[in-house]
mmCIF file of C-alpha atoms in Angstrom:
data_model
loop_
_atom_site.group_PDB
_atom_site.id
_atom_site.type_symbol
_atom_site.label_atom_id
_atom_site.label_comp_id
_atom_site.label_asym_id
_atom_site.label_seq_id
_atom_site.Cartn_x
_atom_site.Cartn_y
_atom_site.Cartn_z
ATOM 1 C CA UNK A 1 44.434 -6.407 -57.558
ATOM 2 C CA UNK A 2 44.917 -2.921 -56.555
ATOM 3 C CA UNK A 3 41.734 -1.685 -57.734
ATOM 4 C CA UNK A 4 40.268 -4.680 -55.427
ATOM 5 C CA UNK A 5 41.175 -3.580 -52.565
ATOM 6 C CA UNK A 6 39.458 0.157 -53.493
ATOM 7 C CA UNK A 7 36.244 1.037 -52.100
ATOM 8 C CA UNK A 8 33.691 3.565 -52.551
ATOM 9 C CA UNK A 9 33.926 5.655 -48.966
ATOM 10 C CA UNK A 10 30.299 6.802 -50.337
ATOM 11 C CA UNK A 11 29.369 2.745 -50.011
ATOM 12 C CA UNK A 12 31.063 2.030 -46.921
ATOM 13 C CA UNK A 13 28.286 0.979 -44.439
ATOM 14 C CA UNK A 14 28.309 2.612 -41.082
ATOM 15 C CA UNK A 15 29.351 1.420 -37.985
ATOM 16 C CA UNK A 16 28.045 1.315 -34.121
ATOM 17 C CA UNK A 17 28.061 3.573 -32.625
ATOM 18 C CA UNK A 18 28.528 3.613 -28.157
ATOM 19 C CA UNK A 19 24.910 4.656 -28.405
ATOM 20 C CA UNK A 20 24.291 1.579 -29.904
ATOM 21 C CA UNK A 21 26.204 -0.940 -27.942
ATOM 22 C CA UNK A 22 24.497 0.999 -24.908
ATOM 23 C CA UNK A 23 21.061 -0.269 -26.600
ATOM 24 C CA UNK A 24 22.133 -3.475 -27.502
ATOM 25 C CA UNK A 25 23.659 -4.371 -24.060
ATOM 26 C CA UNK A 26 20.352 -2.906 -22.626
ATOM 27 C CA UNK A 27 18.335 -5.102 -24.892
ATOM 28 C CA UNK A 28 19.944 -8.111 -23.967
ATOM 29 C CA UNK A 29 19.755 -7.248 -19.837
ATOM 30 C CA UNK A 30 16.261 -6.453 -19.969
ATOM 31 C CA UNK A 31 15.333 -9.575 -22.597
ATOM 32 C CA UNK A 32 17.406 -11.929 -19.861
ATOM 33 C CA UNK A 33 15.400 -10.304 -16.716
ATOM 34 C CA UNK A 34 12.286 -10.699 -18.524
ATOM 35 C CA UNK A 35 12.464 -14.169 -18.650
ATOM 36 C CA UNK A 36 13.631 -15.250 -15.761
ATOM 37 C CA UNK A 37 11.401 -15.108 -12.175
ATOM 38 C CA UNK A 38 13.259 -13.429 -9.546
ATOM 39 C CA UNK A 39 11.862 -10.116 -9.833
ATOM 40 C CA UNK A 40 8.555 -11.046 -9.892
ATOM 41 C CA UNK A 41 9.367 -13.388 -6.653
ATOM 42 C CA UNK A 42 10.428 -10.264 -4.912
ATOM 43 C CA UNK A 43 6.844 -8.268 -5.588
ATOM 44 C CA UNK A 44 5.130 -10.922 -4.669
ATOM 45 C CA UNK A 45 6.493 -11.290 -1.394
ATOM 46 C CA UNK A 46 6.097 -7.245 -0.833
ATOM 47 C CA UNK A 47 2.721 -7.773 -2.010
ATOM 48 C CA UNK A 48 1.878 -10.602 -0.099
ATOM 49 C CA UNK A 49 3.099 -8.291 3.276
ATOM 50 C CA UNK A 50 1.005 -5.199 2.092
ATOM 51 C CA UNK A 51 -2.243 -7.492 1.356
ATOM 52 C CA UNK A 52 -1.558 -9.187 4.961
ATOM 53 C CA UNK A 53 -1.017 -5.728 6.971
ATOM 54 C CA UNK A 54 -4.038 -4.138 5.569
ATOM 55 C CA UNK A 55 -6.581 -7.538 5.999
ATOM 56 C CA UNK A 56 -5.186 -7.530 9.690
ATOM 57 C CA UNK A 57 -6.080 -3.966 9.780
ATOM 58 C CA UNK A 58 -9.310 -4.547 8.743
ATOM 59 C CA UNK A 59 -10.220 -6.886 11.099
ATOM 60 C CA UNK A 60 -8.645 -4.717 14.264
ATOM 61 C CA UNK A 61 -10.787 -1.984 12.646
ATOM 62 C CA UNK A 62 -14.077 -4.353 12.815
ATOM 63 C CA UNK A 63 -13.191 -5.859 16.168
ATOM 64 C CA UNK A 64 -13.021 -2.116 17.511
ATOM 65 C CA UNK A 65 -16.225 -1.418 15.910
ATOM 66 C CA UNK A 66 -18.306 -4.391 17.580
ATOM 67 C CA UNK A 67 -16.543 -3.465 20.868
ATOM 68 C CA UNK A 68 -17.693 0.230 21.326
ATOM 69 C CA UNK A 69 -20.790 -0.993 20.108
ATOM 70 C CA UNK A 70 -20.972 -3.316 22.725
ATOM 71 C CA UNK A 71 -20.331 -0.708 25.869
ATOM 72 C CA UNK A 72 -22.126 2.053 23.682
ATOM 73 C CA UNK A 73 -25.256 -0.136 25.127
ATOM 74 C CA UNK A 74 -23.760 -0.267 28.649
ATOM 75 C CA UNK A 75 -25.947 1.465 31.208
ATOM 76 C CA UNK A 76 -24.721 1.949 35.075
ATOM 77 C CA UNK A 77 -27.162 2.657 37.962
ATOM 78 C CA UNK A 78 -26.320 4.660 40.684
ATOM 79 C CA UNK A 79 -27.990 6.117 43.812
ATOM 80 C CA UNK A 80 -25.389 8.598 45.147
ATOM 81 C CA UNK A 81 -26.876 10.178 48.383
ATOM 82 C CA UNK A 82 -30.229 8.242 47.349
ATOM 83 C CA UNK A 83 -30.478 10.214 44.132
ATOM 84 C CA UNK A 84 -30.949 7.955 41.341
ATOM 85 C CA UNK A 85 -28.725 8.480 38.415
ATOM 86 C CA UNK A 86 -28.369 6.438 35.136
ATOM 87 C CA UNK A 87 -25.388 7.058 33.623
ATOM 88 C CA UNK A 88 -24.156 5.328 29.619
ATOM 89 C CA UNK A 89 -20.119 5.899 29.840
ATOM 90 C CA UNK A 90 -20.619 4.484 25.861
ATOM 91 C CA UNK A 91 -21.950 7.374 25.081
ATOM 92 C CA UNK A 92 -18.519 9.511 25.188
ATOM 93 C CA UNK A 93 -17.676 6.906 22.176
ATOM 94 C CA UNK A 94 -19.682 8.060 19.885
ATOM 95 C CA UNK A 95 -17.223 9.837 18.048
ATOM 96 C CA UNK A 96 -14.558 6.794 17.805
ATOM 97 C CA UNK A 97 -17.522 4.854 16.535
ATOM 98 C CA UNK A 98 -18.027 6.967 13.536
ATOM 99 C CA UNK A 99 -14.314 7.457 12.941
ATOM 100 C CA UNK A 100 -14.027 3.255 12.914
ATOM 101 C CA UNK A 101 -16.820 3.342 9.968
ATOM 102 C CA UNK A 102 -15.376 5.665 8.055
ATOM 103 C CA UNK A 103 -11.430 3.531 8.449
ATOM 104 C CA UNK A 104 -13.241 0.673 7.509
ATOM 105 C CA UNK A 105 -14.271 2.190 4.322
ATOM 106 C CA UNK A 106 -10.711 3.447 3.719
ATOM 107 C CA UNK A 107 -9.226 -0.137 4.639
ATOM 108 C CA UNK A 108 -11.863 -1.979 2.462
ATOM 109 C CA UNK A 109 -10.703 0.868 -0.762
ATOM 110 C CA UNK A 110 -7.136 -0.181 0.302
ATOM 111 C CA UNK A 111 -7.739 -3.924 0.011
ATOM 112 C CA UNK A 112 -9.922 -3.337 -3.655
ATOM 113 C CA UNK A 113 -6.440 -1.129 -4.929
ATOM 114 C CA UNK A 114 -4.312 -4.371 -3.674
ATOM 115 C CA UNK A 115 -6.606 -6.955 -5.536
ATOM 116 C CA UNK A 116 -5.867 -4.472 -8.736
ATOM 117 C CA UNK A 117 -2.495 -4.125 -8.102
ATOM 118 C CA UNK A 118 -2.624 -8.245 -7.908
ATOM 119 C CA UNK A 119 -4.214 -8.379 -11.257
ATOM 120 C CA UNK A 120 -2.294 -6.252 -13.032
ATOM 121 C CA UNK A 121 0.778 -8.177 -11.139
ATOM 122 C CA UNK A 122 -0.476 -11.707 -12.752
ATOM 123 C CA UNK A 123 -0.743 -10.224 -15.968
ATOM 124 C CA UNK A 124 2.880 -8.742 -16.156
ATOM 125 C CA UNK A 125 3.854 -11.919 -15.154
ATOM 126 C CA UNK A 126 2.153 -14.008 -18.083
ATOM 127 C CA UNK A 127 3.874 -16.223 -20.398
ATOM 128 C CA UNK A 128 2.864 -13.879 -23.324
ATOM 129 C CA UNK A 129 3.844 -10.383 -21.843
ATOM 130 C CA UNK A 130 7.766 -12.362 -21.348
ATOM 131 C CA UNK A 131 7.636 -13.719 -25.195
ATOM 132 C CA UNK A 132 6.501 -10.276 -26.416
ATOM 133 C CA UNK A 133 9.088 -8.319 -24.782
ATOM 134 C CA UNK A 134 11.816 -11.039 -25.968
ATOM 135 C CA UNK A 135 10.540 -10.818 -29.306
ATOM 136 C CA UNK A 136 10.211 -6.914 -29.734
ATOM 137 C CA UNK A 137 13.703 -6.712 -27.680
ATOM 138 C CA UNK A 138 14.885 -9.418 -30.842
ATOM 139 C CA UNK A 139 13.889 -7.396 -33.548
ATOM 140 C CA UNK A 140 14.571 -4.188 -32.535
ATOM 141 C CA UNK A 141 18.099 -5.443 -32.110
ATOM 142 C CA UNK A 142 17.876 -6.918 -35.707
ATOM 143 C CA UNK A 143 16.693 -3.456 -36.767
ATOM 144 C CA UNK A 144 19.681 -1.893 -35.443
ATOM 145 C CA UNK A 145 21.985 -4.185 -36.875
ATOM 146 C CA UNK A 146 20.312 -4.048 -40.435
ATOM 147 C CA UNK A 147 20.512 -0.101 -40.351
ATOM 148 C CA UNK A 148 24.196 -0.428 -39.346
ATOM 149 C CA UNK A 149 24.572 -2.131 -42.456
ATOM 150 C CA UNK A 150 22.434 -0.902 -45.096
ATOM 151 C CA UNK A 151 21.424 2.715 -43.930
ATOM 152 C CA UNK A 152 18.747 3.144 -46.377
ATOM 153 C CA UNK A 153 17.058 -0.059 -45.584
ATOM 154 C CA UNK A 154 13.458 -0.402 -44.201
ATOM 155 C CA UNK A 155 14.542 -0.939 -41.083
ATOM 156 C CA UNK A 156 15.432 2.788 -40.916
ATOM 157 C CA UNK A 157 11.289 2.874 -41.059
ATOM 158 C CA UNK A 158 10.391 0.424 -39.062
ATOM 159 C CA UNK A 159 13.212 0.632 -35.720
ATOM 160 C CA UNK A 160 11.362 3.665 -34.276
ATOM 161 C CA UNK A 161 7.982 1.852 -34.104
ATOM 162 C CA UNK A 162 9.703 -1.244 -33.126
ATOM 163 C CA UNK A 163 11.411 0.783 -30.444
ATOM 164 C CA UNK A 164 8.155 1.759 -28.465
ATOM 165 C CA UNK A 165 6.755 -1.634 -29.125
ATOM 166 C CA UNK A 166 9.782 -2.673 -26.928
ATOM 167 C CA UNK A 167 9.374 -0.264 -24.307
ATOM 168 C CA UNK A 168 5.738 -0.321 -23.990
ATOM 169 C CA UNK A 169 5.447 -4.100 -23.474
ATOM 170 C CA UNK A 170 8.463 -3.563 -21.533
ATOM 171 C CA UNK A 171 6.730 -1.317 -19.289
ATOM 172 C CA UNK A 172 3.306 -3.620 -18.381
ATOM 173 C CA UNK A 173 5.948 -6.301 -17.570
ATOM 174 C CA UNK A 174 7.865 -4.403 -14.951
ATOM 175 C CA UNK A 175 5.599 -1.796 -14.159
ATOM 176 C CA UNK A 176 3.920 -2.897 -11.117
ATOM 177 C CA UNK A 177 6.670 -5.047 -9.429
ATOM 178 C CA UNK A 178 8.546 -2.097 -9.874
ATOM 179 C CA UNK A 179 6.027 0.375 -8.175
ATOM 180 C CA UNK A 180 5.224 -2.841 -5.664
ATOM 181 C CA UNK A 181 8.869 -3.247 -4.532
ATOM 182 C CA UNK A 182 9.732 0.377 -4.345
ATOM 183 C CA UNK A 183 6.400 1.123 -2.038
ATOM 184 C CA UNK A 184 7.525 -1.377 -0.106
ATOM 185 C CA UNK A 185 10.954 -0.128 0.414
ATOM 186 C CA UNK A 186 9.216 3.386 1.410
ATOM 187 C CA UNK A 187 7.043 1.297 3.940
ATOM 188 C CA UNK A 188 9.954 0.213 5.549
ATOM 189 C CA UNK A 189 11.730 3.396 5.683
ATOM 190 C CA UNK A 190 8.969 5.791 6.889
ATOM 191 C CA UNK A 191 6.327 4.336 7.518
ATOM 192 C CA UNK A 192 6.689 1.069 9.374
ATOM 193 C CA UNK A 193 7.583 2.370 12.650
ATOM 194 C CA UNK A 194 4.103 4.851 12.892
ATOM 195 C CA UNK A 195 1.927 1.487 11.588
ATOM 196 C CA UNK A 196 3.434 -0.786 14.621
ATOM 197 C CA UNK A 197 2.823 1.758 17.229
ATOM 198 C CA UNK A 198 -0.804 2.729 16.006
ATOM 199 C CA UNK A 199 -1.770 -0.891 15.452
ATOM 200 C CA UNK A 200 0.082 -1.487 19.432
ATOM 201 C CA UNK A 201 -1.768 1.526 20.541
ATOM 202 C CA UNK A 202 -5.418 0.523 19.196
ATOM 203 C CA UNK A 203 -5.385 -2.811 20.889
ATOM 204 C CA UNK A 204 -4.049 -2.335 23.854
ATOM 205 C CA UNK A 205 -6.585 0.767 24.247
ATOM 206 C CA UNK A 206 -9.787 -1.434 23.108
ATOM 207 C CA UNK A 207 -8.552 -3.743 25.448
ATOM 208 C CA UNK A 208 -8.696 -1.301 28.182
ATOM 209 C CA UNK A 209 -11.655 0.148 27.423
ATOM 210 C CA UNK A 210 -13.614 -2.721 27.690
ATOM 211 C CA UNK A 211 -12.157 -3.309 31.233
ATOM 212 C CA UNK A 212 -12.992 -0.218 32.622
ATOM 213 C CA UNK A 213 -16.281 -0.730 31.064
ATOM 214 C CA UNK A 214 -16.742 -3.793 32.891
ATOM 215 C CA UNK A 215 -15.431 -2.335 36.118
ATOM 216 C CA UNK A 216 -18.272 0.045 35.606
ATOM 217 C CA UNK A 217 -20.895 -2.135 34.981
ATOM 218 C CA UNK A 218 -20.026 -3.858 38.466
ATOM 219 C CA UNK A 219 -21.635 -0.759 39.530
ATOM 220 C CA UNK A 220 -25.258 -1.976 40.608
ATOM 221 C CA UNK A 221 -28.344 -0.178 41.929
ATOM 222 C CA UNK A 222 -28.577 -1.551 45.185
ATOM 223 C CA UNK A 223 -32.244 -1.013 47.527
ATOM 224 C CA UNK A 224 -31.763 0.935 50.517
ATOM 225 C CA UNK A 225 -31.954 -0.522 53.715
ATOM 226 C CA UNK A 226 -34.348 -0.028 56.196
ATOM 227 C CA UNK A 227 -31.867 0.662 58.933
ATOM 228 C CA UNK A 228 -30.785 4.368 59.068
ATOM 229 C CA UNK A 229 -27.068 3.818 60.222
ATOM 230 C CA UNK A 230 -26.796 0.868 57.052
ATOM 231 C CA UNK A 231 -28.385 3.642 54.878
ATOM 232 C CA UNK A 232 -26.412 6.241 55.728
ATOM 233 C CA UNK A 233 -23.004 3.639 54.950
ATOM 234 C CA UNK A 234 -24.700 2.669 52.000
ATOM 235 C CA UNK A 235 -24.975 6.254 50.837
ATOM 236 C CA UNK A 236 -21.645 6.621 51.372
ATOM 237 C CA UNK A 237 -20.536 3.539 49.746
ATOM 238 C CA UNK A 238 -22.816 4.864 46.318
ATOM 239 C CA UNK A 239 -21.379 7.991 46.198
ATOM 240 C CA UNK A 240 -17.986 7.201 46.134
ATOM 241 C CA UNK A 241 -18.474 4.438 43.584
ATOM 242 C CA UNK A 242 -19.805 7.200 41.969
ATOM 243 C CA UNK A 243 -16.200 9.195 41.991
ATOM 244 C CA UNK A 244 -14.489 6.071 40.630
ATOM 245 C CA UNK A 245 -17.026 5.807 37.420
ATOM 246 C CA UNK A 246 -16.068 9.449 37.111
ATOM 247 C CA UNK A 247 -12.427 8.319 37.198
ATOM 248 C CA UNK A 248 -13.208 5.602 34.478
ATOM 249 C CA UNK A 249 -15.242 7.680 32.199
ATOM 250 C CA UNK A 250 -12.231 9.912 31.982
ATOM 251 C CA UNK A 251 -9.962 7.048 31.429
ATOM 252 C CA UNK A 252 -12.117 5.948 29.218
ATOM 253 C CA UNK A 253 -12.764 9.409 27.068
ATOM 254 C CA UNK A 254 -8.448 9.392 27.574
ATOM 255 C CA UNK A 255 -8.043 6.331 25.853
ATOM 256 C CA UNK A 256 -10.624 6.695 22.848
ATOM 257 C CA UNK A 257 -8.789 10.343 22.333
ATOM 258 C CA UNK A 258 -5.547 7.672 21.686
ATOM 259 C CA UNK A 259 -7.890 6.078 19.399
ATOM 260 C CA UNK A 260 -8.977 8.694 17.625
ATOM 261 C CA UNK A 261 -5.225 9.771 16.916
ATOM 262 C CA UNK A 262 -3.804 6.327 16.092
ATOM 263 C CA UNK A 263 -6.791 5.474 13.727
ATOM 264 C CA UNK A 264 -5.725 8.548 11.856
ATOM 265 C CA UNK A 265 -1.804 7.849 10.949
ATOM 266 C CA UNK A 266 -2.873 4.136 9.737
ATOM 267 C CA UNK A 267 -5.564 5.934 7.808
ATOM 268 C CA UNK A 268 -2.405 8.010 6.618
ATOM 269 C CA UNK A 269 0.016 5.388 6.015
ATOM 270 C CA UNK A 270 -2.986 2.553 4.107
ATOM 271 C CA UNK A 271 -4.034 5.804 1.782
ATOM 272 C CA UNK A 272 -0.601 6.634 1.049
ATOM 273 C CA UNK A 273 0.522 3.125 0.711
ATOM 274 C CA UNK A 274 -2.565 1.733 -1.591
ATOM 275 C CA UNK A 275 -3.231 4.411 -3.292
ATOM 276 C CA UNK A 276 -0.994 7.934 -3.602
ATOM 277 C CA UNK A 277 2.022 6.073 -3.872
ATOM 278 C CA UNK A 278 0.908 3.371 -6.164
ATOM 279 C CA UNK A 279 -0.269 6.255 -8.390
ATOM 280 C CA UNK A 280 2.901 8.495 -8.297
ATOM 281 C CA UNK A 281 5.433 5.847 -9.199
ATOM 282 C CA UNK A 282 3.493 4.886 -12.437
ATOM 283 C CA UNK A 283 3.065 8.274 -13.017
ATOM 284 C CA UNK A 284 6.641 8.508 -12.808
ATOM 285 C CA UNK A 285 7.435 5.379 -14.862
ATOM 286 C CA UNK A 286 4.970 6.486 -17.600
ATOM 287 C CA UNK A 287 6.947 9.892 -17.528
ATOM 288 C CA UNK A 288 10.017 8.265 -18.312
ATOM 289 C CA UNK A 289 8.629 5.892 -20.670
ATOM 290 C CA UNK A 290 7.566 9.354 -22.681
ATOM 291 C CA UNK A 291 10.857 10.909 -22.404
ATOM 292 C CA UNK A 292 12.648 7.556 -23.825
ATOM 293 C CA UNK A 293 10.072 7.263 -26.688
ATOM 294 C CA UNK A 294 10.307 10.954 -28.397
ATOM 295 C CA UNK A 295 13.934 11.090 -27.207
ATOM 296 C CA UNK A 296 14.788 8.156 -29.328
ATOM 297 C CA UNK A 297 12.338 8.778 -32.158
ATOM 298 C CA UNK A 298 14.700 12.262 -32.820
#
């Protein structure tokens, strides 16, 4: 009976570690969150924001673009004194124009980044992608526990590779929400207050272009008369409706300066928001997936 209860301390299999109930606990969280939705619900309402913001910017940046177009054509005659002058207060939009093409290039990159990001979204959220990281998360856990128990098993082998199966499937099926959901939270924090006021600040200055664009075009060459005294008035009259199209081409160069500057920050905040900071937070995910894999396979 004695020599029962005697064991071998050389046989004596050994036990968990905290490093491994830290694993195993972690296993289990990240098998659970896997398979259930929430997360996923959360990116795809971020996403669904970010993909509305930048079609509505699109289309603000096309409107803009058909509307200096539109008084780009706009010619005013004018006979100040009797002199005949033609004057195109368009013109002095020449450079907004080309600054509208070139945001509609960057808006139409950002929405081709978003329907990548939605991809890549959809396929971190397949059926498959869930069953592999419960299955990897399964085994890798079994490995553990076989090790623990027999320390010269296979499973000594065959846990490391099982290990980066785990936390490379593990990675395409929280990768994206993850970079989705923190982008957003960035969005909100820095970058949501210069988006409303440049979006505010674009329409209410197309708006007002067009109006004093009108108002100019009320400006008509008008015959003189034959009478002297009604030619003289009407002299008058020509010349200072002359002053006030100098007062609305200034307006006018005023407000497309406002332009100018607000198409810039959304240019800002769409390339940071589609594409730099898409691009750093997997970069920074991928980092840490490296550091987990060779720190674990030491």
């Amino acid at each position: 009976m004695g020599r029962l209860m005697q064991t071998d301390p050389g046989n004596v299999p050994p036990q968990w570690s905290a490093r491994h109930w830290w694993l195993a606990s972690f296993l289990s969280l990240a098998v659970i969150v896997s398979s259930l939705t929430s997360v996923d619900q959360y990116a795809r309402e971020d996403f669904d924001l970010l993909f509305r913001r930048a079609l509505v910017t699109f289309a603000l940046a096309r409107t803009l673009n058909g509307l200096i177009s539109a008084v780009q054509g706009t010619e005013v005659a004018l006979q100040p004194a009797g002199v005949g002058v033609t004057l195109t207060p368009g013109e002095i939009l020449d450079p907004v124009n080309d600054l509208v093409e070139r945001f509609s290039w960057i808006m139409l990159g950002a929405t081709i980044s978003l329907g990548i990001q939605q991809v890549l979204l959809e396929v971190g959220q397949w059926w498959g992608v869930r069953l592999l990281v419960a299955l990897s998360g399964l085994l890798w856990l079994w490995s553990m526990w076989r090790r623990a128990q027999e320390s010269r098993c296979f499973s000594a082998v065959i846990e490391p590779v099982l290990m980066r199966v785990f936390l490379i499937v593990l990675f395409l099926r929280f990768a994206v929400p993850v970079v989705l959901i923190a982008n957003e939270a960035l969005f909100e924090l820095f970058l949501q207050p210069r988006y409303d006021a440049s979006t505010e600040v674009i329409e209410s200055a197309g708006a007002d272009i067009q109006r004093a664009d009108g108002a100019a075009d009320d400006e008509r060459e008008v015959e003189p008369p034959a009478d002297l005294m009604e030619r003289l008035g009407r002299a008058f009259d020509s010349t200072r409706e002359s002053l006030n199209l100098t007062r609305r081409v200034n307006y006018i160069k005023q407000r497309a300066a406002d332009v100018i500057e607000h198409l810039i920050q959304l240019s800002v905040v769409f390339i940071l928001q589609a594409g730099i900071l898409p691009l750093v937070f997997l970069w920074l995910l991928m980092l840490a997936l490296k550091i987990l894999i060779f720190r674990n396979a030491t």
